[in-house]
Short mmCIF file of C-alpha atoms and ligand atoms in Angstrom, two decimals:
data_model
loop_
_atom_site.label_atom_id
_atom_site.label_comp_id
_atom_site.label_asym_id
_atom_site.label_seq_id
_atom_site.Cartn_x
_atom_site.Cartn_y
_atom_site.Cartn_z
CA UNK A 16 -3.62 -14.61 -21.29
CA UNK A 17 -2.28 -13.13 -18.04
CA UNK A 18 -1.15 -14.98 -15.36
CA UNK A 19 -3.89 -14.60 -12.03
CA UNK A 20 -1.53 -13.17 -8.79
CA UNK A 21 -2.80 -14.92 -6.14
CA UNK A 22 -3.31 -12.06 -3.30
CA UNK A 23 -4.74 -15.12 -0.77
CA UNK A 24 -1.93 -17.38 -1.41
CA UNK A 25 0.62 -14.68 -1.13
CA UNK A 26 -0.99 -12.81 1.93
CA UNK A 27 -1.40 -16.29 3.59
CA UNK A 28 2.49 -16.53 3.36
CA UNK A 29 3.35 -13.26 5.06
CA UNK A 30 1.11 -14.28 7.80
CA UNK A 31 2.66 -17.43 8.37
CA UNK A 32 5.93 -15.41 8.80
CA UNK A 33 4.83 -12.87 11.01
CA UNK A 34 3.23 -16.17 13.19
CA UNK A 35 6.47 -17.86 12.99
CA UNK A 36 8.58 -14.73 14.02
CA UNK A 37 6.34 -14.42 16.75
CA UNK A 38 6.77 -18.31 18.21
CA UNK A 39 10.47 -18.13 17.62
CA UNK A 40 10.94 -15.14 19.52
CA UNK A 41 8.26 -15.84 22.08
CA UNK A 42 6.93 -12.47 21.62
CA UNK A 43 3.64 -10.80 22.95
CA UNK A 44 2.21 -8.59 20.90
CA UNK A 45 -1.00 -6.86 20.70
CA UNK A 46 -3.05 -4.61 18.30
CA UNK A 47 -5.65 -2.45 19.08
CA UNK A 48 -8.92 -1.96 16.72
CA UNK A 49 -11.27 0.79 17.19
CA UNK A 50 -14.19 1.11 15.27
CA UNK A 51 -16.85 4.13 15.84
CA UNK A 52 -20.96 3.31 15.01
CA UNK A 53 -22.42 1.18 12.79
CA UNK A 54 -20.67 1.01 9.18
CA UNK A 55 -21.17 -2.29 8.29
CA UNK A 56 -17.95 -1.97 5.53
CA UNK A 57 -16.42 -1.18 8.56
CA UNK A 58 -17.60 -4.23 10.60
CA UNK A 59 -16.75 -6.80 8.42
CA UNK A 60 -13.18 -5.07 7.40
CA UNK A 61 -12.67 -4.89 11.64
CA UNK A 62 -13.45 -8.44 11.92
CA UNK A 63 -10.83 -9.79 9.20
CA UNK A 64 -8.44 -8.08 11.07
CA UNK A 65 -9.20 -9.81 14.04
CA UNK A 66 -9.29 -13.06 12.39
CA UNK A 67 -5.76 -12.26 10.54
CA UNK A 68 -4.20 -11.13 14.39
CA UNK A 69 -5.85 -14.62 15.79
CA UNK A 70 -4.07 -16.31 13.32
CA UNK A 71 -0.53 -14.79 13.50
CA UNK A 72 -0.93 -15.00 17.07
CA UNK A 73 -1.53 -11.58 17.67
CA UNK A 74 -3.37 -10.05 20.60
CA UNK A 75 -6.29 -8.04 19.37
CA UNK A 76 -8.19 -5.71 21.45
CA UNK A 77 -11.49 -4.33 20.02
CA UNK A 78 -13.09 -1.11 21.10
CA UNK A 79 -15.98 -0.59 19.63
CA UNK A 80 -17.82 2.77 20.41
CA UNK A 81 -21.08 3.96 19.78
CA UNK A 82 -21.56 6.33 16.67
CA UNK A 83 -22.57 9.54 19.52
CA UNK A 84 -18.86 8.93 21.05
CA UNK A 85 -17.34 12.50 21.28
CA UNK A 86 -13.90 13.63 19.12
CA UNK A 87 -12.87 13.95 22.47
CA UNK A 88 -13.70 10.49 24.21
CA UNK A 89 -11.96 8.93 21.12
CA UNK A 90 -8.71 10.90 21.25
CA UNK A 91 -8.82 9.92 24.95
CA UNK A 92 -9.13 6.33 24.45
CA UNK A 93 -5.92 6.67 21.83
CA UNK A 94 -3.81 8.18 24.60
CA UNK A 95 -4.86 5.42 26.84
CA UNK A 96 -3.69 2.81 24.10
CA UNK A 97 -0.76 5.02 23.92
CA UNK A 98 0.45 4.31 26.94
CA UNK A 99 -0.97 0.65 27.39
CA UNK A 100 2.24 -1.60 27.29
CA UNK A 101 0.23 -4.57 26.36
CA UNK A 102 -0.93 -2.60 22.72
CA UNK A 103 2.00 -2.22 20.28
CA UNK A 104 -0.47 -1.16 16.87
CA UNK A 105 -3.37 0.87 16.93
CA UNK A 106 -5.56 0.95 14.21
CA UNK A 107 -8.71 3.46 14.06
CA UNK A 108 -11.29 1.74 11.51
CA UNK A 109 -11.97 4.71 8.87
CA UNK A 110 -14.22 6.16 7.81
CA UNK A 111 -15.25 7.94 11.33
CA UNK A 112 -18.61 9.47 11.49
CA UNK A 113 -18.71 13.10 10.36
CA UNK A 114 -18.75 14.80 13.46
CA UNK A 115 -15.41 13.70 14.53
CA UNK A 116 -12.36 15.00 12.20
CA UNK A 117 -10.29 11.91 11.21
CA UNK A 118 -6.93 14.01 10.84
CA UNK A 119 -7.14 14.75 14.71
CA UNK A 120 -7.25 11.32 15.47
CA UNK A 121 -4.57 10.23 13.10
CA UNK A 122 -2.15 12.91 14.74
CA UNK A 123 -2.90 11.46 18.51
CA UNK A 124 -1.86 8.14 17.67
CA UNK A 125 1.78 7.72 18.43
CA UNK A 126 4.14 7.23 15.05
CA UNK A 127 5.19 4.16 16.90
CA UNK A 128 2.01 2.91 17.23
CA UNK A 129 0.66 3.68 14.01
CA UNK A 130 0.26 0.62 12.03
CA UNK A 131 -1.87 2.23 9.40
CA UNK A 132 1.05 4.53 8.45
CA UNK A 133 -0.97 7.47 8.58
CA UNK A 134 0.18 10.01 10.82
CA UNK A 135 1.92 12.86 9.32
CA UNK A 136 5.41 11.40 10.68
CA UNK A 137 4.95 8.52 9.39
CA UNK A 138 3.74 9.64 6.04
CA UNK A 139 7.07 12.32 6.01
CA UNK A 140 9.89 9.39 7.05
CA UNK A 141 8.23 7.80 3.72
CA UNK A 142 8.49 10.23 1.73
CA UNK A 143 12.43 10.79 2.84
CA UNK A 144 13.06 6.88 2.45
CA UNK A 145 13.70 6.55 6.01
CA UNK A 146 10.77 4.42 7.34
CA UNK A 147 9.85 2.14 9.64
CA UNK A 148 6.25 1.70 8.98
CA UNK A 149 4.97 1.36 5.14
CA UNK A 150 0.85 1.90 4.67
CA UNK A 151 -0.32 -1.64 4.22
CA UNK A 152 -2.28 -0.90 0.87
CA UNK A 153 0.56 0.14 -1.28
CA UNK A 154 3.46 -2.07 0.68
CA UNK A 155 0.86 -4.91 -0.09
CA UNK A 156 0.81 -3.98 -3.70
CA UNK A 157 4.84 -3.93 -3.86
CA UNK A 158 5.01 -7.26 -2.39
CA UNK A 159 2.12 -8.76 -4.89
CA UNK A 160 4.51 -6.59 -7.91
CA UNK A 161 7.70 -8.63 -6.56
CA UNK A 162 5.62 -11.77 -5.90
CA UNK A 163 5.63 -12.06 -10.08
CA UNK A 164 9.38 -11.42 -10.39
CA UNK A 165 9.06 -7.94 -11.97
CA UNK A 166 12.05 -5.69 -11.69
CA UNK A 167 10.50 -2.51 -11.01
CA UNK A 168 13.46 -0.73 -11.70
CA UNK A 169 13.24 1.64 -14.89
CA UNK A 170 9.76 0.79 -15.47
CA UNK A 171 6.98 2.99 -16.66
CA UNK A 172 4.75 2.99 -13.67
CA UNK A 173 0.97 4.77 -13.80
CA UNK A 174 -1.11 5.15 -10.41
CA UNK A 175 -4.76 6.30 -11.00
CA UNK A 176 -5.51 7.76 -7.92
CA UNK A 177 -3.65 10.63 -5.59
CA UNK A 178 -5.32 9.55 -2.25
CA UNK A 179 -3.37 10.29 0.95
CA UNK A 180 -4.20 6.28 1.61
CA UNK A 181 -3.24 4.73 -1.55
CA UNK A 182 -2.12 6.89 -4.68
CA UNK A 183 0.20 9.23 -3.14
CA UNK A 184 1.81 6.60 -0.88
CA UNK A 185 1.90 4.07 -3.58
CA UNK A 186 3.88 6.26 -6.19
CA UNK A 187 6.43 6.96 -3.54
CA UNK A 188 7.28 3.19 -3.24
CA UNK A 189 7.25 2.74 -6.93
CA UNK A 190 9.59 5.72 -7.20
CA UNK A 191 11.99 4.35 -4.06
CA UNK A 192 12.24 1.13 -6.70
CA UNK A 193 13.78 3.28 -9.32
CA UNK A 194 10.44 3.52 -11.43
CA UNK A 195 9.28 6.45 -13.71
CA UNK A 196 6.19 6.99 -11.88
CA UNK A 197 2.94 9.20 -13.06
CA UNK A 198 0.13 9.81 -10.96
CA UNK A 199 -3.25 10.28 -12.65
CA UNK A 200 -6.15 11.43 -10.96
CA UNK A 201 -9.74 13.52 -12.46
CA UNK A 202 -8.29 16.60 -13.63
CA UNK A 203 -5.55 14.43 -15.76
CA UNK A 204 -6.20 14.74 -19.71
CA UNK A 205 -6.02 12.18 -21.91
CA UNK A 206 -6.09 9.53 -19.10
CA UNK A 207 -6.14 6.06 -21.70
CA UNK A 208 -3.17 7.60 -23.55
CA UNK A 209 -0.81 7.90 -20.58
CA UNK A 210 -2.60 4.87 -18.90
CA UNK A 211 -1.34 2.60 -22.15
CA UNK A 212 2.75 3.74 -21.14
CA UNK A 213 2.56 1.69 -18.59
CA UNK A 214 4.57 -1.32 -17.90
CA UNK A 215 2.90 -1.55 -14.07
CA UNK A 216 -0.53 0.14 -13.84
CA UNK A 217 -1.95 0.12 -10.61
CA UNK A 218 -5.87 1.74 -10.13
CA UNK A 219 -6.73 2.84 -6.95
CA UNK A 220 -10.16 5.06 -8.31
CA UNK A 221 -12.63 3.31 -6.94
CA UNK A 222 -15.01 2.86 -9.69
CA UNK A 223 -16.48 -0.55 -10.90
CA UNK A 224 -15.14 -0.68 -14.67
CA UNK A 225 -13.34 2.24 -14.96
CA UNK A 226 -9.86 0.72 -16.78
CA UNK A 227 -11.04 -0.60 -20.07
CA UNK A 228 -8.28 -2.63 -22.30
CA UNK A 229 -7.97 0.40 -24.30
CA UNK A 230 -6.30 1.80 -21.55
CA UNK A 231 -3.51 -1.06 -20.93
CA UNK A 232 -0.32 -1.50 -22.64
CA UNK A 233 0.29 -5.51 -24.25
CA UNK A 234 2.10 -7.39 -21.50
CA UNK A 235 1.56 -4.70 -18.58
CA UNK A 236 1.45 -5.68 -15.28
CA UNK A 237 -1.93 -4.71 -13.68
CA UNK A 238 -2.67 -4.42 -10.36
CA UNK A 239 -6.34 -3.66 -8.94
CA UNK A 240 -6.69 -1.52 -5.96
CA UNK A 241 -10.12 -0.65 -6.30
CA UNK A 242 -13.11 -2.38 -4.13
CA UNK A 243 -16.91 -1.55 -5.30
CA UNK A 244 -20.08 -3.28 -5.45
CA UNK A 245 -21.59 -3.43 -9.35
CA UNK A 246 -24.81 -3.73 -10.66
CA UNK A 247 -25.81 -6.98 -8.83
CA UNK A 248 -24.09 -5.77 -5.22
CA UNK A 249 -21.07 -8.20 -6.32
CA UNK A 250 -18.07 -6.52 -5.10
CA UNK A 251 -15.69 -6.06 -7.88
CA UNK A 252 -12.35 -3.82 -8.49
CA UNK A 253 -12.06 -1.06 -10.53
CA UNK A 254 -10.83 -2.96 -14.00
CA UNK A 255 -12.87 -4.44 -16.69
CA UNK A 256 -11.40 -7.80 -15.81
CA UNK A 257 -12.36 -9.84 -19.23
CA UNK A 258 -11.52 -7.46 -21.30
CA UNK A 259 -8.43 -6.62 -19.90
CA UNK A 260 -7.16 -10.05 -18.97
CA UNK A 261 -6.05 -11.39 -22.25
CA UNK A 262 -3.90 -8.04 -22.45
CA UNK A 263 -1.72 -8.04 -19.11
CA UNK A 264 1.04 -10.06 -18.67
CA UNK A 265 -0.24 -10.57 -14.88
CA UNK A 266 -3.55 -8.96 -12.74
CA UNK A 267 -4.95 -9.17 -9.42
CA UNK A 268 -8.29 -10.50 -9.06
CA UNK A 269 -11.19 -8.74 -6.81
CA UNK A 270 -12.05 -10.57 -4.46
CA UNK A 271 -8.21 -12.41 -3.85
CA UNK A 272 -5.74 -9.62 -4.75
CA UNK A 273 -5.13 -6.66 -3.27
CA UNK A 274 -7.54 -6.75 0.10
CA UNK A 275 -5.98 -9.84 1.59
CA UNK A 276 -2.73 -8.25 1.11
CA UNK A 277 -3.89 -4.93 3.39
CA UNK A 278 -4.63 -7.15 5.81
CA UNK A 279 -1.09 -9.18 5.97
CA UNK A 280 0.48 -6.13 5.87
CA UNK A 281 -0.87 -4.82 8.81
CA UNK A 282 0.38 -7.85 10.68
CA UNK A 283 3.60 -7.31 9.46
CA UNK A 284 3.78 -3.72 11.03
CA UNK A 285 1.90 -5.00 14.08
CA UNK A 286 5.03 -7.00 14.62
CA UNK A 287 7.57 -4.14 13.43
CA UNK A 288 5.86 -1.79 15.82
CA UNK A 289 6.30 -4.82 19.05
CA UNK A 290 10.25 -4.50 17.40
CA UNK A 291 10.83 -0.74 17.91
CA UNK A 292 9.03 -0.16 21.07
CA UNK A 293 11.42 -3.28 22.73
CA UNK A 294 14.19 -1.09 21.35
P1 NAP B 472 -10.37 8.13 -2.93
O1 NAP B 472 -9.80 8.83 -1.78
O2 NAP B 472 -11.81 8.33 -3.30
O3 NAP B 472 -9.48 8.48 -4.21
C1 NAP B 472 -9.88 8.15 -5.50
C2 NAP B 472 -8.92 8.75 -6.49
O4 NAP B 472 -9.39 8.44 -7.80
C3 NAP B 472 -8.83 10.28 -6.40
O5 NAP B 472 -7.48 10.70 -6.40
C4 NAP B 472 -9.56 10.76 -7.65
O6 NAP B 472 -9.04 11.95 -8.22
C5 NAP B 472 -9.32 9.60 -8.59
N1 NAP B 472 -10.36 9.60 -9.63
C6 NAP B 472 -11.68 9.64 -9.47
N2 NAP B 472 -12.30 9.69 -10.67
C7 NAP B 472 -11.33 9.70 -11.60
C8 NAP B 472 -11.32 9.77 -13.01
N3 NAP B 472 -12.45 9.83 -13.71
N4 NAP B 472 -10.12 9.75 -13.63
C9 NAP B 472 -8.96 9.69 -12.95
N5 NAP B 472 -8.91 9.63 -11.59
C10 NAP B 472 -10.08 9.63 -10.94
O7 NAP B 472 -10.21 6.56 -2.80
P2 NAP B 472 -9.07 5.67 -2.06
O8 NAP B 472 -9.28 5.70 -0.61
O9 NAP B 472 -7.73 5.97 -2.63
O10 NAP B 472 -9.52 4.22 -2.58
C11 NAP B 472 -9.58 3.89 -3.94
C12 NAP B 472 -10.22 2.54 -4.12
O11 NAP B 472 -9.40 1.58 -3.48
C13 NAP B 472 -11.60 2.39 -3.47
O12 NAP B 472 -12.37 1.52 -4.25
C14 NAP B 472 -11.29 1.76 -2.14
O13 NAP B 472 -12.39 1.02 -1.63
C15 NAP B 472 -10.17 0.86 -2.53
N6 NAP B 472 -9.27 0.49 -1.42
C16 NAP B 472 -8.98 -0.82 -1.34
C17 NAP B 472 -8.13 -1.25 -0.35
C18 NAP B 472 -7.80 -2.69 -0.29
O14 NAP B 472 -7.34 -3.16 0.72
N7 NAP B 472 -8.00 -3.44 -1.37
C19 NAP B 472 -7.59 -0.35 0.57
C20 NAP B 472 -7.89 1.00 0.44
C21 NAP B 472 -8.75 1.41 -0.58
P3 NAP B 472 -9.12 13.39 -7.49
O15 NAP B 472 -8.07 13.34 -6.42
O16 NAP B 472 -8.83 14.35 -8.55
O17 NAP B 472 -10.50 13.49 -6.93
#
């Protein structure tokens, strides 16, 4: 039977830090969330955040645009928040509707502003070790990994999933912990055979049921990225949970794991971002 990691109670922890930081220091800080037309994933995702600033006492500003706003009335706005001393983060909602190219948008915000972790300056300081920001997905995962006392170091570590987002960013802090990582994705062969090496197995795939127990080693650690809806609209991760429970040593739930964890995160940078711009 695996032990349940707790992604509320942990996220709820981080939070209180980042609050606590904030009173001790008397700091002002302030995070800006744009969202563009009417996703409702979007919506309810934008509104969590706001709850999460509210409680760490963070500042949020929400601009939300209509779906018709131009590439260029949105790269505006982001050089407006640029310069706006009151806004140390700012977070663009993704997806963006078609017409407008998300990379463009990613490369106006500044790299000091950019909470996600997504611009390409960002992404390259990560890749060299030499960060500042980590993407709140995978430096949420780490922290629910340490959270059950597991040394990464040495371990046999398998992503499923090579998304700019998640998989890519997610081996490279599994690999800056001294793991032997492998990233799996669709073209890799013989997916439940390398899948079962794995001490840590982390699925980012996004497909309800995809990790069966087949696929999982005794005693792994596993740790569920993934966020779908199944059959009866329940949203669900991407592992067979009951079958794959009695397996794993320890596994994040969906709802309660991973997503509250994003969230914290992105406090936590909110806060690092106020740090380096009052350097
Ligand atoms: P994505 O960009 O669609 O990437 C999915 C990855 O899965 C791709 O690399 C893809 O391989 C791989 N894949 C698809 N089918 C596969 C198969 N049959 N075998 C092996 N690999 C396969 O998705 P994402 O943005 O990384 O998100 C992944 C999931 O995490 C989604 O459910 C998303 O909603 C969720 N998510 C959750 C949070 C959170 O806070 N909990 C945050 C972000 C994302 P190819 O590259 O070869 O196509």
């Amino acid at each position: 039977m695996a032990k349940i990691i707790d992604g509320k109670a942990v996220s709820q922890k981080i939070k209180e830090e980042v609050r606590a930081e904030i009173e001790r220091d008397g700091l002002k800080v302030g995070l800006a969330v744009v969202i563009v037309g009417n996703n409702q994933a979007s919506r309810v995702y934008v509104n969590n955040k706001k709850k999460a600033c509210e409680a760490c006492g963070i500042q949020s500003y929400e601009y939300a645009l209509p779906e018709e706003t131009t590439e260029k009335e949105l790269r505006d706005l982001v050089r407006t928040l640029n310069d706006d001393p009151n806004v140390n983060g700012i977070l663009v909602q993704l997806p963006l509707p078609k017409h407008i190219t998300e990379k463009k948008i990613i490369k106006t915000i500044s790299p000091k502003k950019d909470v996600d972790a997504f611009h390409a300056e960002n992404v390259g300081r990560i890749v060299i070790g030499n960060y500042a920001f980590l993407p709140c997905t995978p430096a949420g995962v780490m922290e629910l990994i340490h959270s059950t006392g597991t040394d990464v170091e040495g371990k046999e570590c398998v992503v499923i999933g090579r998304s700019n987002i998640v998989g890519k960013p997610m081996a490279m802090l599994l690999l800056h912990e001294n793991a032997t990582v492998t990233i799996c994705h669709s073209h890799t062969k013989n997916l439940a055979e390398v899948c079962r090496r794995a001490d840590i197995l982390v699925s980012a795939v996004g497909k309800a049921d995809f990790v069966t127990a087949d696929m999982v080693k005794e005693g792994a650690v596993v740790i569920d990225v993934g966020m779908n809806r199944n059959a009866e609209n329940k949203l669900c991760g991407d592992v067979k949970f009951d079958e794959v429970e009695p397996k794993a040593s320890y596994i994040t739930p969906v709802p309660g794991g991973v997503g509250p964890m994003t969230i914290a995160m992105l406090m936590k940078n909110t806060l690092m971002a106020k740090r380096l711009q009052s350097k």
